[in-house]
Amino acid sequence: MGEEKSLSLEGVRRGVSSGIDRALSMKLKTLSIGFQNACLGEVAMVGAIADASVLATYVFSKYKPPKNVIERISIKARDKHQPVLKRAILTSENANFLKEWISESPTIMNTAEMEKLCREVCEKAGLKVTVFGEEKLREMGMEMILAVGRGASSGPRMILAEYNGGASGKKKIALVGKGITFDSGGMNLKPTGHIETMKIDKAGALTVLAAMKTAAELKLNVNIIGIMPFCENMIGPNSYKPGDILRSYSGKTVEITNTDAEGRLILGDALAYAVEQKPDCIIDLATLTGACVAALGEFTAGLFSSDKELVKKLYESGEITGERVWHLPLHKDYSKEMEGNISDLKNALTGRVPGAVMGAAFLQNFVGKTPWAHLDIAGTAWWDKKRYYVPQGPTGWGVRLLADFLEKM
Ligand code: BES
Ligand code: ZN
Ligand code: ZN
């Protein structure tokens, strides 16, 4: 774990994961972890050890069972550490569920399956669930969600989950997540090298689901509405096209300049709906842009917000959980660039533009004055290789960040 004076909770998590890797290579079945010097505080250290133990032992085993598995880890802790152990194990197990949901074939995990999954998870966790199908979306005028979903054989859905754990006077938070079950790019088809991992594109929505499951299971004292638009972005005789002009739920019109900039479309309608629910704040999570991966890589998510308090809180939760965020700009100069010629907005620009910022600037048009933060998780949601306690593939990123953030509301 290195020297005491430079030790962080992330260092503890990584230390535990190297111990687990070593134990696996030695074919050990059980493992016991303890510490003698609680230099970062006992509670925090026990939590970090439990997190890493749960996260580092996860494998997606359905199609290829692992050669070696660790059957039991015991953590040396005191009786009074039971609550932090329980919280860490439960939260990290939900991050593992998130990895499991995303790892499965995208053909299986289509929008109908997302509805089934949301219903199951919500029912078990005691959350209220509401599903808007195609007909309802048409009635409401959610043309952007309908357009993105039109090329697929499994139709679009918008799914709401509600958790009311807050006493009166407690905050109401809207969590909105991008739920593209597979992003082919549509008519602006993605090339080889970019399309292979696109089952990740539902990570935003499923992180919202996993975070709400966590909040309910931990009985957090807060109210949450989760808004999860699900579509499959496909090519077919009915798919939407570049040049199409859509009337969004908010009333703003949008010209489609690129069918691969589909996330901001479904989020635009979902955010406008979120605003109507009068939450104290909105946080959205989306694997929105390749440009964010270019800017920040896989360790840090892009954070866009003009609300100082949200920025501070999300940043602090990021530092504590190791799911880090970095504040990127969002102001009028950028949003003006997204204005259309024959419509209020266009959905994408071409040329040398800051893609992650432009994505955020587009979304800003749909949140009005509600305090809002956008997390671009395109880099953090999927890792090209295993590092420390995070496996190759879906990382489960964001569940622990949101749990920490919600707990402190
Ligand atoms: N789902 C992608 C973004 C993405 C890229 C997620 C890499 C995860 C890893 C998104 O829908 C997309 O294709 N964005 C375009 C936007 C562009 C057309 C303005 C992009 O980033 O190229
Ligand atoms: Zn796309
Ligand atoms: Zn996408």
XYZ file of C-alpha atoms and ligand atoms in Angstrom:
433
model
C 0.000 0.000 0.000
C 3.012 2.287 0.057
C 3.970 4.838 2.646
C 1.569 5.821 5.389
C 1.753 9.554 4.718
C 0.659 9.132 1.097
C -1.942 6.437 1.748
C -5.503 7.089 0.536
C -8.669 5.004 0.657
C -8.116 4.259 -3.021
C -4.670 2.965 -2.040
C -6.341 0.637 0.473
C -8.780 -0.628 -2.181
C -5.949 -1.232 -4.623
C -3.838 -2.935 -1.948
C -6.693 -5.303 -1.149
C -7.161 -6.086 -4.835
C -3.494 -6.985 -5.302
C -3.809 -9.296 -2.295
C -6.838 -10.911 -3.910
C -5.028 -11.296 -7.249
C -2.134 -12.958 -5.443
C -4.465 -15.273 -3.526
C -6.153 -16.259 -6.807
C -2.862 -17.065 -8.482
C -1.976 -19.199 -5.441
C -5.359 -20.950 -5.805
C -6.348 -20.015 -2.255
C -10.015 -20.442 -1.418
C -10.281 -18.270 1.654
C -8.657 -15.091 2.692
C -8.587 -12.994 5.824
C -7.913 -9.266 5.766
C -7.045 -7.047 8.680
C -5.120 -3.883 9.445
C -3.121 -2.726 12.413
C -2.771 0.961 11.768
C -6.057 2.764 11.163
C -4.312 5.842 9.836
C -7.312 6.828 7.671
C -9.872 6.074 10.380
C -11.244 2.635 11.214
C -14.668 3.087 9.686
C -13.365 4.404 6.381
C -10.751 1.675 6.147
C -13.155 -1.152 6.941
C -15.498 0.263 4.274
C -12.731 0.461 1.676
C -11.580 -3.100 2.415
C -15.142 -4.406 2.105
C -15.716 -2.482 -1.143
C -12.548 -3.829 -2.715
C -13.256 -7.382 -1.519
C -16.664 -7.401 -3.180
C -15.626 -5.535 -6.332
C -12.343 -7.349 -6.993
C -13.857 -10.829 -6.756
C -16.582 -10.176 -9.344
C -16.486 -12.149 -12.611
C -19.070 -12.397 -15.379
C -19.136 -16.183 -15.355
C -22.216 -17.140 -17.391
C -20.352 -18.047 -20.580
C -16.914 -18.849 -19.152
C -16.624 -19.919 -15.542
C -13.385 -18.731 -13.887
C -10.631 -21.242 -13.136
C -10.061 -20.100 -9.572
C -12.486 -18.464 -7.214
C -12.186 -17.163 -3.693
C -15.039 -18.612 -1.673
C -14.798 -16.522 1.456
C -13.108 -13.376 2.658
C -13.194 -12.503 6.318
C -12.520 -8.960 7.340
C -11.149 -8.343 10.817
C -13.308 -5.612 12.270
C -15.050 -4.634 15.472
C -18.710 -5.165 16.314
C -19.362 -1.462 15.920
C -18.238 -1.751 12.291
C -21.258 -3.851 11.308
C -23.162 -0.874 9.789
C -20.274 0.267 7.581
C -19.590 -3.324 6.501
C -23.218 -3.830 5.604
C -23.377 -0.559 3.687
C -20.175 -1.202 1.745
C -21.004 -4.808 0.868
C -24.539 -3.969 -0.233
C -23.459 -0.982 -2.331
C -20.579 -2.777 -4.034
C -22.763 -5.817 -4.692
C -25.139 -3.491 -6.508
C -22.206 -2.184 -8.566
C -21.549 -5.833 -9.454
C -25.196 -6.257 -10.494
C -24.712 -3.298 -12.802
C -21.699 -5.033 -14.414
C -23.756 -8.222 -14.787
C -26.662 -6.398 -16.504
C -24.343 -4.729 -19.006
C -22.157 -7.770 -19.706
C -25.043 -9.872 -21.085
C -25.597 -9.888 -24.882
C -27.239 -6.694 -26.085
C -29.618 -8.741 -28.237
C -30.994 -10.266 -25.044
C -30.862 -7.013 -23.087
C -33.186 -5.087 -25.391
C -35.732 -2.490 -24.338
C -38.401 -5.104 -23.467
C -35.868 -6.846 -21.245
C -34.979 -3.499 -19.631
C -38.627 -3.082 -18.706
C -38.641 -6.562 -17.156
C -35.416 -5.872 -15.260
C -36.650 -2.511 -13.926
C -39.941 -4.039 -12.819
C -38.166 -6.907 -11.048
C -35.568 -4.774 -9.306
C -38.077 -2.109 -8.271
C -40.601 -4.614 -6.972
C -37.992 -6.371 -4.836
C -36.572 -3.129 -3.480
C -40.009 -1.620 -2.811
C -39.785 1.129 -5.422
C -42.757 2.395 -7.374
C -42.310 1.743 -11.076
C -44.142 3.283 -14.045
C -43.566 2.404 -17.697
C -44.399 4.727 -20.585
C -44.668 2.608 -23.749
C -44.709 3.818 -27.324
C -48.344 4.801 -27.328
C -48.018 6.882 -24.167
C -44.816 8.514 -25.467
C -46.657 9.487 -28.657
C -49.543 10.914 -26.660
C -47.094 12.962 -24.569
C -45.159 14.192 -27.593
C -41.776 12.705 -26.745
C -40.697 12.764 -30.380
C -36.995 12.544 -29.667
C -37.266 9.272 -27.749
C -39.661 7.886 -30.357
C -37.352 8.865 -33.238
C -34.248 7.228 -31.775
C -36.197 4.047 -31.033
C -37.880 3.781 -34.419
C -35.338 1.598 -36.233
C -35.449 -1.202 -33.664
C -37.675 -4.245 -33.358
C -37.983 -3.720 -29.607
C -39.679 -0.358 -29.149
C -38.710 2.588 -26.937
C -39.786 2.915 -23.315
C -39.438 5.543 -20.639
C -39.295 4.000 -17.193
C -39.805 5.848 -13.921
C -38.748 4.559 -10.523
C -39.711 6.339 -7.330
C -38.242 6.091 -3.867
C -39.747 8.053 -1.023
C -37.436 7.566 1.920
C -37.306 11.165 2.946
C -39.081 12.709 5.874
C -41.065 15.824 4.994
C -38.747 18.675 4.139
C -36.144 16.270 2.766
C -34.791 16.856 -0.724
C -36.206 15.353 -3.897
C -33.583 14.363 -6.416
C -34.166 13.414 -10.026
C -31.693 10.908 -11.461
C -31.800 10.626 -15.236
C -29.835 8.028 -17.196
C -29.102 7.327 -20.860
C -30.489 3.909 -21.751
C -29.385 2.993 -25.264
C -29.439 -0.806 -25.106
C -27.146 -0.902 -28.148
C -25.747 2.033 -30.112
C -25.044 1.068 -33.721
C -24.849 4.768 -34.599
C -27.970 4.421 -36.745
C -27.689 5.707 -40.350
C -24.407 7.347 -39.253
C -23.219 3.814 -38.601
C -20.295 3.329 -36.244
C -17.181 1.801 -37.829
C -15.222 -1.220 -36.632
C -13.202 -0.248 -33.608
C -16.033 1.826 -32.176
C -19.112 -0.381 -32.348
C -17.895 -3.465 -30.437
C -18.485 -2.143 -26.921
C -21.770 -0.353 -27.561
C -23.800 -2.504 -25.198
C -22.251 -0.125 -22.637
C -24.570 2.644 -23.858
C -27.255 1.793 -21.317
C -24.864 2.267 -18.394
C -26.315 5.654 -17.403
C -29.854 4.334 -16.998
C -28.796 1.130 -15.268
C -26.531 3.060 -12.881
C -29.616 5.040 -11.900
C -31.466 1.751 -11.307
C -28.604 0.285 -9.241
C -28.226 3.498 -7.214
C -31.952 3.609 -6.434
C -31.902 -0.068 -5.445
C -29.045 0.837 -3.098
C -30.837 3.881 -1.660
C -33.940 1.782 -0.951
C -32.011 -1.110 0.586
C -30.027 1.269 2.803
C -33.264 3.136 3.624
C -31.605 6.469 2.875
C -33.490 9.500 4.137
C -34.117 11.104 0.742
C -36.669 11.180 -2.084
C -35.611 10.117 -5.558
C -37.280 9.922 -8.906
C -35.350 7.882 -11.453
C -36.027 8.546 -15.134
C -34.707 5.974 -17.573
C -35.409 6.349 -21.296
C -34.552 3.118 -23.156
C -34.080 2.790 -26.938
C -32.036 0.668 -29.292
C -30.294 2.863 -31.884
C -30.575 0.737 -35.041
C -30.829 0.932 -38.803
C -34.032 -0.229 -40.467
C -36.733 0.884 -42.890
C -38.251 2.990 -40.118
C -35.151 4.511 -38.577
C -34.783 8.241 -38.136
C -32.517 10.030 -40.563
C -30.104 12.926 -40.828
C -32.206 15.871 -41.937
C -35.243 14.872 -39.887
C -36.649 17.719 -37.802
C -38.224 16.690 -34.514
C -40.472 18.471 -32.063
C -39.194 17.603 -28.601
C -41.261 17.178 -25.445
C -40.090 20.635 -24.316
C -41.494 22.187 -27.517
C -38.043 23.012 -28.910
C -37.409 21.737 -32.429
C -34.262 19.795 -33.275
C -32.688 19.028 -36.627
C -30.881 15.696 -36.781
C -27.417 16.236 -38.183
C -26.044 12.936 -36.910
C -28.022 9.859 -35.829
C -25.081 8.766 -33.672
C -25.665 11.737 -31.351
C -28.769 9.929 -30.073
C -28.108 10.015 -26.322
C -28.679 13.756 -26.029
C -32.028 13.324 -27.840
C -33.509 10.765 -25.482
C -32.041 12.672 -22.510
C -33.487 15.955 -23.780
C -37.015 14.562 -23.508
C -36.266 12.817 -20.208
C -34.731 15.981 -18.688
C -37.700 18.109 -19.761
C -39.944 15.577 -18.036
C -37.705 15.621 -14.946
C -38.050 19.418 -14.676
C -41.854 19.049 -14.569
C -41.554 16.802 -11.507
C -40.154 19.834 -9.603
C -37.104 18.165 -8.062
C -34.585 20.135 -5.978
C -31.919 19.059 -8.425
C -31.329 16.835 -11.441
C -28.305 14.636 -12.038
C -27.952 12.831 -15.330
C -25.491 10.087 -16.206
C -24.709 9.218 -19.801
C -22.099 7.462 -21.918
C -22.495 10.530 -24.077
C -19.358 11.255 -26.072
C -16.173 9.666 -27.346
C -14.698 13.147 -26.932
C -14.994 12.816 -23.150
C -12.893 9.646 -23.325
C -10.311 11.566 -25.366
C -10.303 14.408 -22.818
C -10.271 12.506 -19.525
C -9.614 8.836 -20.302
C -11.066 6.022 -18.227
C -10.273 7.244 -14.697
C -12.422 10.361 -14.502
C -15.941 11.295 -15.601
C -16.754 14.690 -17.089
C -18.877 16.855 -14.789
C -20.874 19.720 -16.250
C -22.890 21.995 -13.989
C -23.385 25.635 -13.172
C -24.555 24.795 -9.649
C -21.631 25.326 -7.274
C -23.069 23.162 -4.504
C -23.691 20.190 -6.798
C -20.184 20.485 -8.224
C -18.657 20.517 -4.747
C -20.734 17.613 -3.457
C -20.168 15.400 -6.483
C -16.453 16.196 -6.480
C -16.151 15.279 -2.793
C -18.092 12.031 -3.216
C -15.797 11.239 -6.135
C -12.665 11.707 -4.052
C -14.041 9.548 -1.231
C -15.251 6.680 -3.399
C -12.450 6.776 -5.984
C -15.099 7.366 -8.680
C -13.680 10.718 -9.631
C -15.201 13.553 -11.632
C -13.703 16.687 -13.175
C -15.534 19.937 -13.793
C -15.624 21.008 -17.460
C -17.079 24.240 -18.871
C -20.666 25.003 -19.713
C -21.678 28.473 -20.816
C -23.611 30.544 -23.343
C -20.851 30.675 -25.974
C -21.074 26.919 -26.343
C -24.857 26.619 -26.297
C -25.202 29.270 -29.016
C -23.204 26.997 -31.322
C -25.926 24.346 -31.048
C -28.612 26.636 -32.492
C -30.134 25.395 -35.758
C -30.859 27.141 -39.055
C -34.367 25.828 -39.674
C -34.930 24.546 -36.130
C -34.218 25.754 -32.588
C -31.325 23.314 -32.220
C -29.262 20.800 -34.129
C -28.062 17.680 -32.392
C -24.424 17.585 -33.504
C -21.669 19.701 -35.014
C -18.952 18.644 -37.403
C -15.298 19.610 -37.477
C -12.903 20.533 -34.702
C -15.296 20.958 -31.791
C -15.101 20.042 -28.095
C -17.539 17.158 -28.381
C -18.137 16.509 -24.687
C -18.850 20.201 -24.024
C -21.189 20.448 -27.014
C -23.136 17.405 -25.787
C -23.574 19.048 -22.396
C -24.498 22.381 -24.034
C -27.257 20.637 -26.000
C -28.674 19.058 -22.828
C -28.670 22.411 -21.020
C -31.492 23.535 -23.307
C -33.857 21.102 -21.585
C -33.286 21.754 -17.866
C -34.562 25.317 -17.520
C -33.573 26.790 -14.158
C -33.512 23.577 -12.140
C -30.082 22.969 -10.534
C -28.545 20.305 -12.734
C -25.362 18.296 -13.168
C -24.445 16.156 -16.139
C -21.926 13.315 -15.806
C -20.381 12.069 -19.057
C -19.373 8.514 -18.134
C -18.302 7.299 -21.605
C -14.753 6.680 -20.357
C -15.410 5.459 -16.822
C -18.277 3.032 -17.555
C -16.156 0.660 -19.647
C -12.501 -0.174 -19.185
C -10.456 -1.706 -21.968
C -8.347 -3.584 -19.445
C -8.467 -4.697 -15.835
C -6.839 -2.319 -13.371
C -6.719 -2.959 -9.621
C -10.206 -3.943 -8.397
C -11.935 -2.941 -11.655
C -12.370 -5.659 -14.301
C -12.067 -5.294 -18.072
C -15.487 -4.405 -19.528
C -18.310 -2.720 -17.617
C -16.919 -1.169 -14.431
C -20.045 -0.546 -12.350
C -18.865 3.068 -12.067
C -21.156 5.526 -10.320
C -23.145 3.373 -7.919
C -20.802 4.079 -5.003
C -20.466 7.726 -6.012
C -24.246 8.227 -6.064
C -24.757 6.251 -2.845
C -22.265 8.524 -1.052
C -23.828 11.643 -2.587
C -27.399 10.593 -1.726
C -26.490 9.589 1.803
C -25.270 13.142 2.436
C -28.357 14.908 1.048
N -22.538 6.219 -27.270
C -21.729 7.150 -27.949
C -20.588 7.695 -27.115
C -19.548 6.728 -26.596
C -18.316 6.629 -27.204
C -19.792 5.966 -25.467
C -17.360 5.774 -26.709
C -18.825 5.109 -24.964
C -17.613 5.010 -25.584
C -22.562 8.342 -28.417
O -23.887 8.075 -28.716
C -21.919 8.872 -29.686
O -21.832 8.135 -30.619
N -21.482 10.124 -29.648
C -20.885 10.740 -30.778
C -21.385 12.157 -30.875
C -21.044 12.845 -32.169
C -21.760 12.182 -33.332
C -21.443 14.301 -32.073
C -19.365 10.693 -30.602
O -18.892 10.786 -29.472
O -18.669 10.536 -31.591
Zn -24.221 7.342 -30.684
Zn -24.721 6.497 -27.634
